[in-house]
Amino acid sequence: MAQALRQEDFDSVRVRDGAGLRFEVADEVARLGCTKALVLSTPQQCDLALEICEALGDAAAGVYSKAAMHTPVDVTEDVLSHLSLSGADCLVAVGGGSTVGLGKALAYRTGLPQITIPTTYAGSEATPILGQTENGVKTTLTDAKVLPSVILYDPELVATLPVGMTVTSGLNAMAHAAEALYAENRTPETTNLAIQGLKDLAQGMPKVVQAPDDLDARALTQRGAWACGTVLGRVGMALHHKLCHTLGGTFDLPHADTHAIILPHAIAYNARAVAEELAPITEVLGGENAGRALYDFGKSLGAPLALKSLGITEADLDHAADLAVQKPYPNPQPVTREDIRALLQSAWAGNVPAF
Ligand SMILES: NC(=O)c1ccc[n+]([C@@H]2O[C@H](COP(=O)([O-])OP(=O)(O)OC[C@H]3O[C@@H](n4cnc5c(N)ncnc54)[C@H](O)[C@@H]3O)[C@@H](O)[C@H]2O)c1
Ligand SMILES: O=C(O)CCC(=O)CC(=O)O
């Protein structure tokens, strides 16, 4: 049974930022009243996980480095079988949304507290949302139990993000803010936070693409990602996130690239119904309309523009459109299979948004 969210659940998360903060992880474990942390990472970030283990010293319970995109349930079950043997009484997730997702999946099942050290802009650390994939289908749940106890934003860790992922991950974050602007349950606070996140990323991303080691600009983009992640956790998402989940879960497409490609198209689709709500996007990025502004911003940073570049075939688009309209959800513009198929065609080809 999902635990209902209260304001104090969000307020209880300890959020810190600063260069080199990862080296204070042992103090954070002690502050939680814990003694042994299992460190989680992807295989690609195992060296970083070992560095965190070293920083933990006696408080390290080992490394599990098989986190994977879209949080496959079999990976979670594999860690669970190691967890009690490890003696861990808390978790440290160091990495992008995949690793943070694994930490959340374990916290959901065990109640162990988590410290997250994000290395991308996905924003999962700031949300009570857990997406998991089983038998090719991605489902999400929302539960206070999956919120981390501590988030450490260390800009040195995003400075290692390759430029391509910097761009797609930043656009993933902006997607949360864009959909928050028209969320049914938005409040003035969530709208302000979404606009702040958009501004920070619009200002910071061109800088970090030019100079990936600029730690001030990296810190700005991390602040933006936190704001965007926070609004993702507080209001409902619509067409854009639903489409990305379908494409990611069923066709195993890379999460951030999929967001980067779909975003201008989904926003243009909805702009027909909520142009006024989306006005902050053109105020921040310039341009005539929100969809085109996002398309041009992504293009200027070298973002991927075409779904076909991710390996999905034109024939897959029919199945994707079928899945995308299977379960109704609130969206400003009515969702029809015909329109969604047209949206996907345009995104597949890499065209400017059709709507
Ligand atoms: N539940 C939520 O609120 C939420 C929000 C956003 C994303 N997500 C989930 O997060 C996952 C995607 O996360 P992601 O886009 O951050 O990708 P990711 O975590 O899969 O990272 C992609 C790759 O980049 C590597 N990487 C990450 N940071 C790096 C760095 N600084 N330097 C070098 N390499 C680095 C990773 O090890 C991995 O190999 C998806 O499963 C998505 O569903 C969940
Ligand atoms: O996949 C999840 O864990 C949920 C992801 C989410 O809602 C945000 C996103 O798609 O970036």
Tab-separated table of C-alpha atoms and ligand atoms in Angstrom:
chain	number	residue	atom	x	y	z
A	1	MET	CA	0.000	0.000	0.000
A	2	ALA	CA	1.510	3.359	-1.046
A	3	GLN	CA	2.334	5.771	1.755
A	4	ALA	CA	0.627	9.151	1.191
A	5	LEU	CA	2.940	12.141	0.744
A	6	ARG	CA	3.017	14.986	3.263
A	7	GLN	CA	4.899	18.297	3.031
A	8	GLU	CA	7.118	17.187	5.918
A	9	ASP	CA	8.305	14.186	3.866
A	10	PHE	CA	9.790	16.593	1.309
A	11	ASP	CA	11.049	18.963	4.013
A	12	SER	CA	12.840	16.155	5.828
A	13	VAL	CA	15.215	15.541	2.900
A	14	ARG	CA	18.634	17.035	3.678
A	15	VAL	CA	19.931	18.731	0.495
A	16	ARG	CA	23.539	19.959	0.341
A	17	ASP	CA	25.658	21.275	-2.508
A	18	GLY	CA	29.330	21.983	-2.909
A	19	ALA	CA	32.443	20.848	-4.730
A	20	GLY	CA	34.068	17.820	-3.079
A	21	LEU	CA	30.981	17.076	-0.940
A	22	ARG	CA	31.188	13.377	-1.848
A	23	PHE	CA	34.131	13.058	0.529
A	24	GLU	CA	31.802	13.899	3.457
A	25	VAL	CA	29.666	10.825	2.848
A	26	ALA	CA	30.906	9.008	5.996
A	27	ASP	CA	29.708	11.916	8.161
A	28	GLU	CA	26.287	11.699	6.499
A	29	VAL	CA	26.055	7.968	7.225
A	30	ALA	CA	26.891	8.617	10.892
A	31	ARG	CA	24.404	11.500	11.008
A	32	LEU	CA	21.678	9.048	9.962
A	33	GLY	CA	22.659	6.864	12.914
A	34	CYS	CA	23.851	4.162	10.519
A	35	THR	CA	27.093	2.192	10.484
A	36	LYS	CA	27.419	0.416	7.106
A	37	ALA	CA	26.460	1.600	3.629
A	38	LEU	CA	26.119	-0.468	0.477
A	39	VAL	CA	27.296	1.688	-2.441
A	40	LEU	CA	25.324	1.388	-5.691
A	41	SER	CA	26.447	2.320	-9.202
A	42	THR	CA	26.250	1.297	-12.840
A	43	PRO	CA	29.070	-0.861	-14.244
A	44	GLN	CA	30.388	2.267	-16.016
A	45	GLN	CA	30.721	4.153	-12.720
A	46	CYS	CA	32.222	1.366	-10.627
A	47	ASP	CA	35.475	3.344	-10.132
A	48	LEU	CA	33.485	6.229	-8.687
A	49	ALA	CA	31.653	3.788	-6.393
A	50	LEU	CA	35.038	2.492	-5.183
A	51	GLU	CA	36.136	6.083	-4.507
A	52	ILE	CA	32.993	6.535	-2.384
A	53	CYS	CA	33.782	3.268	-0.573
A	54	GLU	CA	37.200	4.620	0.231
A	55	ALA	CA	35.652	7.840	1.554
A	56	LEU	CA	33.309	5.722	3.694
A	57	GLY	CA	36.218	3.824	5.270
A	58	ASP	CA	34.923	1.456	7.956
A	59	ALA	CA	31.349	2.441	7.085
A	60	ALA	CA	31.572	0.742	3.657
A	61	ALA	CA	29.625	-2.494	3.254
A	62	GLY	CA	30.762	-2.992	-0.360
A	63	VAL	CA	29.742	-2.043	-3.884
A	64	TYR	CA	26.931	-3.333	-6.089
A	65	SER	CA	27.625	-2.031	-9.579
A	66	LYS	CA	24.927	-3.507	-11.815
A	67	ALA	CA	22.361	-0.688	-11.785
A	68	ALA	CA	20.635	-0.456	-15.180
A	69	MET	CA	18.331	1.933	-16.994
A	70	HIS	CA	14.572	1.776	-16.292
A	71	THR	CA	15.184	-0.120	-12.996
A	72	PRO	CA	14.678	-3.742	-14.087
A	73	VAL	CA	13.018	-5.693	-11.267
A	74	ASP	CA	15.393	-8.668	-11.718
A	75	VAL	CA	18.379	-6.413	-10.898
A	76	THR	CA	16.624	-5.170	-7.751
A	77	GLU	CA	15.924	-8.773	-6.713
A	78	ASP	CA	19.557	-9.672	-7.310
A	79	VAL	CA	20.741	-6.918	-4.916
A	80	LEU	CA	18.162	-7.948	-2.323
A	81	SER	CA	19.717	-11.394	-2.192
A	82	HIS	CA	23.140	-9.801	-1.360
A	83	LEU	CA	21.874	-7.063	0.919
A	84	SER	CA	21.403	-8.897	4.219
A	85	LEU	CA	24.766	-10.690	3.831
A	86	SER	CA	26.447	-7.288	3.328
A	87	GLY	CA	25.372	-6.073	6.784
A	88	ALA	CA	24.339	-2.712	5.287
A	89	ASP	CA	21.956	-0.529	7.283
A	90	CYS	CA	21.815	2.211	4.628
A	91	LEU	CA	22.391	2.781	0.913
A	92	VAL	CA	24.540	5.227	-1.002
A	93	ALA	CA	23.515	5.647	-4.656
A	94	VAL	CA	26.162	7.430	-6.732
A	95	GLY	CA	25.224	8.011	-10.345
A	96	GLY	CA	22.430	9.056	-12.648
A	97	GLY	CA	18.746	8.205	-12.537
A	98	SER	CA	19.406	4.491	-13.090
A	99	THR	CA	21.466	4.146	-9.927
A	100	VAL	CA	19.204	6.452	-7.946
A	101	GLY	CA	16.276	4.325	-9.193
A	102	LEU	CA	17.904	1.142	-7.872
A	103	GLY	CA	18.420	2.797	-4.472
A	104	LYS	CA	14.757	3.796	-4.434
A	105	ALA	CA	13.614	0.304	-5.447
A	106	LEU	CA	15.632	-1.162	-2.550
A	107	ALA	CA	14.393	1.460	-0.080
A	108	TYR	CA	10.820	0.700	-1.165
A	109	ARG	CA	11.307	-2.989	-0.360
A	110	THR	CA	13.488	-2.714	2.765
A	111	GLY	CA	12.854	0.711	4.305
A	112	LEU	CA	16.626	1.367	4.408
A	113	PRO	CA	17.596	5.072	4.363
A	114	GLN	CA	19.396	6.339	1.264
A	115	ILE	CA	22.031	8.940	0.553
A	116	THR	CA	22.070	9.952	-3.111
A	117	ILE	CA	24.982	11.551	-4.917
A	118	PRO	CA	23.612	12.468	-8.373
A	119	THR	CA	25.915	12.613	-11.390
A	120	THR	CA	23.345	13.592	-14.047
A	121	TYR	CA	20.471	16.076	-14.236
A	122	ALA	CA	17.633	13.494	-14.302
A	123	GLY	CA	16.291	14.736	-10.958
A	124	SER	CA	15.071	11.378	-9.627
A	125	GLU	CA	16.730	12.054	-6.260
A	126	ALA	CA	14.199	14.860	-5.639
A	127	THR	CA	11.071	12.786	-6.291
A	128	PRO	CA	9.033	10.158	-4.440
A	129	ILE	CA	8.504	8.431	-7.812
A	130	LEU	CA	9.858	5.001	-8.623
A	131	GLY	CA	9.686	3.646	-12.174
A	132	GLN	CA	10.382	-0.067	-12.639
A	133	THR	CA	10.430	-2.382	-15.625
A	134	GLU	CA	9.260	-5.964	-15.696
A	135	ASN	CA	8.467	-8.088	-18.757
A	136	GLY	CA	9.026	-5.106	-21.059
A	137	VAL	CA	6.488	-2.890	-19.315
A	138	LYS	CA	7.410	0.142	-17.257
A	139	THR	CA	5.184	1.117	-14.351
A	140	THR	CA	5.578	3.901	-11.812
A	141	LEU	CA	4.531	4.312	-8.204
A	142	THR	CA	4.737	7.217	-5.788
A	143	ASP	CA	5.611	6.603	-2.157
A	144	ALA	CA	7.262	8.630	0.606
A	145	LYS	CA	9.404	5.572	1.384
A	146	VAL	CA	11.471	6.075	-1.767
A	147	LEU	CA	12.505	9.671	-0.980
A	148	PRO	CA	16.195	9.784	-0.057
A	149	SER	CA	17.234	11.039	3.384
A	150	VAL	CA	20.171	13.022	1.997
A	151	ILE	CA	21.114	14.468	-1.416
A	152	LEU	CA	24.702	15.590	-1.998
A	153	TYR	CA	25.116	17.729	-5.135
A	154	ASP	CA	28.813	17.756	-5.962
A	155	PRO	CA	29.425	19.705	-9.197
A	156	GLU	CA	32.728	17.880	-9.754
A	157	LEU	CA	30.687	14.759	-10.477
A	158	VAL	CA	28.567	16.250	-13.266
A	159	ALA	CA	31.723	17.792	-14.764
A	160	THR	CA	32.633	14.271	-15.972
A	161	LEU	CA	29.388	13.920	-17.929
A	162	PRO	CA	30.188	13.728	-21.641
A	163	VAL	CA	28.858	16.769	-23.521
A	164	GLY	CA	26.222	14.720	-25.356
A	165	MET	CA	24.757	13.400	-22.116
A	166	THR	CA	25.031	16.804	-20.502
A	167	VAL	CA	22.690	18.100	-23.190
A	168	THR	CA	20.182	15.241	-23.191
A	169	SER	CA	20.100	14.986	-19.410
A	170	GLY	CA	19.599	18.746	-19.078
A	171	LEU	CA	16.678	18.515	-21.518
A	172	ASN	CA	15.267	15.617	-19.465
A	173	ALA	CA	15.254	17.976	-16.486
A	174	MET	CA	13.666	20.793	-18.508
A	175	ALA	CA	10.920	18.374	-19.569
A	176	HIS	CA	9.816	18.012	-15.935
A	177	ALA	CA	9.539	21.795	-15.612
A	178	ALA	CA	7.786	22.201	-18.978
A	179	GLU	CA	5.026	19.723	-18.079
A	180	ALA	CA	4.757	21.196	-14.572
A	181	LEU	CA	3.679	24.499	-16.183
A	182	TYR	CA	0.352	22.975	-17.257
A	183	ALA	CA	-0.091	20.277	-14.617
A	184	GLU	CA	-3.673	20.025	-13.370
A	185	ASN	CA	-2.539	20.189	-9.731
A	186	ARG	CA	0.067	22.957	-10.176
A	187	THR	CA	0.323	25.753	-7.614
A	188	PRO	CA	1.986	29.189	-7.879
A	189	GLU	CA	4.936	27.680	-5.954
A	190	THR	CA	5.421	24.782	-8.379
A	191	THR	CA	5.111	27.124	-11.362
A	192	ASN	CA	7.745	29.498	-9.921
A	193	LEU	CA	10.057	26.596	-9.187
A	194	ALA	CA	9.577	25.223	-12.712
A	195	ILE	CA	10.413	28.633	-14.222
A	196	GLN	CA	13.498	28.903	-11.991
A	197	GLY	CA	14.638	25.445	-13.113
A	198	LEU	CA	14.129	26.358	-16.776
A	199	LYS	CA	16.083	29.596	-16.336
A	200	ASP	CA	19.019	27.931	-14.547
A	201	LEU	CA	19.303	25.247	-17.205
A	202	ALA	CA	18.811	27.641	-20.134
A	203	GLN	CA	21.608	29.790	-18.733
A	204	GLY	CA	23.878	27.000	-17.537
A	205	MET	CA	23.707	24.448	-20.346
A	206	PRO	CA	25.345	26.515	-23.102
A	207	LYS	CA	28.116	27.343	-20.612
A	208	VAL	CA	28.825	23.736	-19.630
A	209	VAL	CA	28.714	22.628	-23.257
A	210	GLN	CA	31.405	25.256	-24.004
A	211	ALA	CA	33.410	24.577	-20.849
A	212	PRO	CA	32.497	21.223	-19.227
A	213	ASP	CA	34.850	21.884	-16.262
A	214	ASP	CA	33.238	25.201	-15.293
A	215	LEU	CA	32.155	24.204	-11.771
A	216	ASP	CA	30.099	27.352	-11.164
A	217	ALA	CA	28.068	26.664	-14.297
A	218	ARG	CA	27.811	22.971	-13.361
A	219	ALA	CA	26.488	23.998	-9.931
A	220	LEU	CA	23.922	26.256	-11.646
A	221	THR	CA	22.739	23.374	-13.827
A	222	GLN	CA	22.514	21.131	-10.745
A	223	ARG	CA	20.367	23.723	-8.977
A	224	GLY	CA	18.153	23.773	-12.061
A	225	ALA	CA	17.955	19.991	-12.074
A	226	TRP	CA	16.967	19.964	-8.395
A	227	ALA	CA	14.179	22.512	-9.091
A	228	CYS	CA	12.941	20.526	-12.091
A	229	GLY	CA	13.107	17.224	-10.180
A	230	THR	CA	11.257	18.772	-7.258
A	231	VAL	CA	8.338	19.878	-9.429
A	232	LEU	CA	8.279	16.465	-11.100
A	233	GLY	CA	7.700	14.986	-7.655
A	234	ARG	CA	4.976	17.454	-6.695
A	235	VAL	CA	2.658	17.661	-9.698
A	236	GLY	CA	1.321	15.248	-12.286
A	237	MET	CA	3.083	14.789	-15.612
A	238	ALA	CA	1.217	14.271	-18.870
A	239	LEU	CA	1.709	13.384	-22.551
A	240	HIS	CA	5.457	13.964	-22.750
A	241	HIS	CA	6.386	11.743	-19.798
A	242	LYS	CA	3.833	9.085	-20.774
A	243	LEU	CA	5.266	8.848	-24.281
A	244	CYS	CA	8.836	8.659	-22.996
A	245	HIS	CA	7.917	5.899	-20.548
A	246	THR	CA	6.263	3.892	-23.313
A	247	LEU	CA	9.223	4.313	-25.634
A	248	GLY	CA	11.783	3.706	-22.887
A	249	GLY	CA	10.097	0.725	-21.249
A	250	THR	CA	8.908	-1.113	-24.363
A	251	PHE	CA	11.667	-0.330	-26.876
A	252	ASP	CA	14.467	0.038	-24.293
A	253	LEU	CA	15.433	3.449	-25.669
A	254	PRO	CA	17.954	5.574	-23.742
A	255	HIS	CA	15.984	7.680	-21.281
A	256	ALA	CA	17.548	11.129	-21.637
A	257	ASP	CA	17.881	10.961	-25.453
A	258	THR	CA	14.220	9.985	-25.731
A	259	HIS	CA	13.202	12.952	-23.572
A	260	ALA	CA	15.390	15.307	-25.603
A	261	ILE	CA	13.815	14.201	-28.890
A	262	ILE	CA	10.156	13.998	-27.805
A	263	LEU	CA	10.038	17.190	-25.705
A	264	PRO	CA	9.551	19.823	-28.472
A	265	HIS	CA	6.902	17.647	-30.144
A	266	ALA	CA	4.892	16.928	-26.992
A	267	ILE	CA	5.015	20.555	-25.922
A	268	ALA	CA	3.957	21.775	-29.384
A	269	TYR	CA	1.093	19.237	-29.270
A	270	ASN	CA	-0.152	20.642	-25.963
A	271	ALA	CA	0.551	24.293	-26.793
A	272	ARG	CA	-2.640	24.253	-28.875
A	273	ALA	CA	-4.565	24.010	-25.575
A	274	VAL	CA	-2.280	25.814	-23.102
A	275	ALA	CA	-0.189	28.378	-25.004
A	276	GLU	CA	-0.481	30.886	-22.180
A	277	GLU	CA	0.695	28.458	-19.493
A	278	LEU	CA	3.681	27.574	-21.689
A	279	ALA	CA	4.666	31.215	-22.300
A	280	PRO	CA	7.526	31.055	-19.728
A	281	ILE	CA	9.359	28.740	-22.137
A	282	THR	CA	9.584	31.381	-24.860
A	283	GLU	CA	10.294	34.041	-22.231
A	284	VAL	CA	13.317	31.997	-21.129
A	285	LEU	CA	14.495	30.614	-24.486
A	286	GLY	CA	13.174	33.182	-26.975
A	287	GLY	CA	11.367	32.098	-30.156
A	288	GLU	CA	7.788	32.241	-31.346
A	289	ASN	CA	6.279	29.227	-29.672
A	290	ALA	CA	7.265	26.797	-26.927
A	291	GLY	CA	7.710	23.678	-29.085
A	292	ARG	CA	9.870	25.398	-31.671
A	293	ALA	CA	11.882	27.189	-28.954
A	294	LEU	CA	12.746	23.835	-27.339
A	295	TYR	CA	13.578	22.289	-30.711
A	296	ASP	CA	15.920	25.168	-31.585
A	297	PHE	CA	17.509	25.196	-28.116
A	298	GLY	CA	18.244	21.448	-28.321
A	299	LYS	CA	19.570	21.773	-31.858
A	300	SER	CA	21.865	24.656	-30.887
A	301	LEU	CA	23.444	22.417	-28.237
A	302	GLY	CA	23.813	19.433	-30.574
A	303	ALA	CA	20.979	17.358	-29.056
A	304	PRO	CA	19.723	14.324	-31.002
A	305	LEU	CA	16.578	15.283	-32.921
A	306	ALA	CA	15.361	12.070	-34.544
A	307	LEU	CA	13.956	8.952	-32.866
A	308	LYS	CA	15.268	6.890	-35.787
A	309	SER	CA	18.800	7.674	-34.576
A	310	LEU	CA	18.009	5.616	-31.444
A	311	GLY	CA	17.284	2.474	-33.489
A	312	ILE	CA	13.486	2.429	-33.350
A	313	THR	CA	11.988	1.558	-36.742
A	314	GLU	CA	9.162	3.349	-38.522
A	315	ALA	CA	7.100	0.142	-38.174
A	316	ASP	CA	7.497	0.312	-34.349
A	317	LEU	CA	5.678	3.658	-34.313
A	318	ASP	CA	2.269	2.004	-34.793
A	319	HIS	CA	2.784	-0.201	-31.732
A	320	ALA	CA	4.114	2.791	-29.759
A	321	ALA	CA	1.032	4.854	-30.694
A	322	ASP	CA	-1.277	1.971	-29.676
A	323	LEU	CA	0.419	1.682	-26.282
A	324	ALA	CA	0.473	5.434	-25.747
A	325	VAL	CA	-3.311	5.720	-25.943
A	326	GLN	CA	-4.148	2.531	-24.032
A	327	LYS	CA	-4.607	4.129	-20.597
A	328	PRO	CA	-6.260	7.555	-20.381
A	329	TYR	CA	-4.592	10.256	-18.249
A	330	PRO	CA	-5.121	13.989	-17.818
A	331	ASN	CA	-3.596	16.016	-20.672
A	332	PRO	CA	-4.449	19.561	-21.780
A	333	GLN	CA	-4.976	18.593	-25.438
A	334	PRO	CA	-7.134	15.507	-26.119
A	335	VAL	CA	-4.945	12.503	-26.926
A	336	THR	CA	-6.002	10.663	-30.073
A	337	ARG	CA	-4.196	7.776	-31.705
A	338	GLU	CA	-4.090	9.569	-35.034
A	339	ASP	CA	-2.463	12.678	-33.562
A	340	ILE	CA	-0.009	10.678	-31.472
A	341	ARG	CA	1.008	8.646	-34.523
A	342	ALA	CA	1.624	11.933	-36.395
A	343	LEU	CA	3.634	13.316	-33.472
A	344	LEU	CA	5.777	10.162	-33.392
A	345	GLN	CA	6.326	10.293	-37.149
A	346	SER	CA	7.612	13.843	-36.906
A	347	ALA	CA	9.869	12.992	-33.949
A	348	TRP	CA	11.101	9.837	-35.712
A	349	ALA	CA	12.150	11.837	-38.745
A	350	GLY	CA	13.668	14.670	-36.681
A	351	ASN	CA	11.425	17.298	-38.252
A	352	VAL	CA	10.413	20.531	-36.571
A	353	PRO	CA	7.283	19.915	-34.462
A	354	ALA	CA	4.247	19.293	-36.661
A	355	PHE	CA	1.572	20.736	-34.362
B	1	LIG	N1	11.778	8.342	-10.691
B	1	LIG	C1	12.126	9.542	-11.090
B	1	LIG	O1	11.720	10.540	-10.519
B	1	LIG	C2	13.030	9.658	-12.279
B	1	LIG	C3	13.320	10.909	-12.814
B	1	LIG	C4	14.187	10.959	-13.902
B	1	LIG	C5	14.745	9.797	-14.415
B	1	LIG	N2	14.427	8.601	-13.859
B	1	LIG	C6	15.013	7.339	-14.354
B	1	LIG	O2	16.430	7.494	-14.444
B	1	LIG	C7	16.940	6.673	-15.491
B	1	LIG	C8	17.790	7.488	-16.434
B	1	LIG	O3	18.756	8.215	-15.715
B	1	LIG	P1	19.871	9.061	-16.446
B	1	LIG	O4	19.314	9.677	-17.651
B	1	LIG	O5	20.467	9.903	-15.411
B	1	LIG	O6	20.897	7.980	-16.997
B	1	LIG	P2	21.748	6.827	-16.305
B	1	LIG	O7	21.731	6.917	-14.840
B	1	LIG	O8	21.321	5.535	-16.910
B	1	LIG	O9	23.188	7.163	-16.848
B	1	LIG	C9	23.493	6.914	-18.221
B	1	LIG	C10	24.945	6.459	-18.340
B	1	LIG	O10	25.801	7.540	-18.035
B	1	LIG	C11	26.687	7.173	-17.002
B	1	LIG	N3	26.933	8.376	-16.209
B	1	LIG	C12	26.090	8.970	-15.340
B	1	LIG	N4	26.653	10.059	-14.829
B	1	LIG	C13	27.877	10.173	-15.379
B	1	LIG	C14	28.934	11.114	-15.251
B	1	LIG	N5	28.832	12.183	-14.468
B	1	LIG	N6	30.063	10.904	-15.945
B	1	LIG	C15	30.168	9.850	-16.791
B	1	LIG	N7	29.191	8.929	-16.969
B	1	LIG	C16	28.063	9.090	-16.268
B	1	LIG	C17	25.959	6.099	-16.243
B	1	LIG	O11	26.848	5.293	-15.513
B	1	LIG	C18	25.288	5.344	-17.366
B	1	LIG	O12	26.181	4.469	-17.976
B	1	LIG	C19	15.747	6.070	-16.179
B	1	LIG	O13	15.565	4.755	-15.718
B	1	LIG	C20	14.598	6.981	-15.747
B	1	LIG	O14	13.377	6.339	-15.791
B	1	LIG	C21	13.596	8.519	-12.814
B	2	LIG	O1	11.102	6.131	-14.645
B	2	LIG	C1	10.873	6.627	-13.567
B	2	LIG	O2	11.461	6.310	-12.527
B	2	LIG	C2	9.864	7.733	-13.517
B	2	LIG	C3	10.470	8.744	-14.362
B	2	LIG	C4	9.789	9.993	-14.430
B	2	LIG	O3	8.632	10.138	-14.107
B	2	LIG	C5	10.570	11.091	-14.952
B	2	LIG	C6	11.192	10.883	-16.274
B	2	LIG	O4	10.629	10.198	-17.138
B	2	LIG	O5	12.243	11.484	-16.492
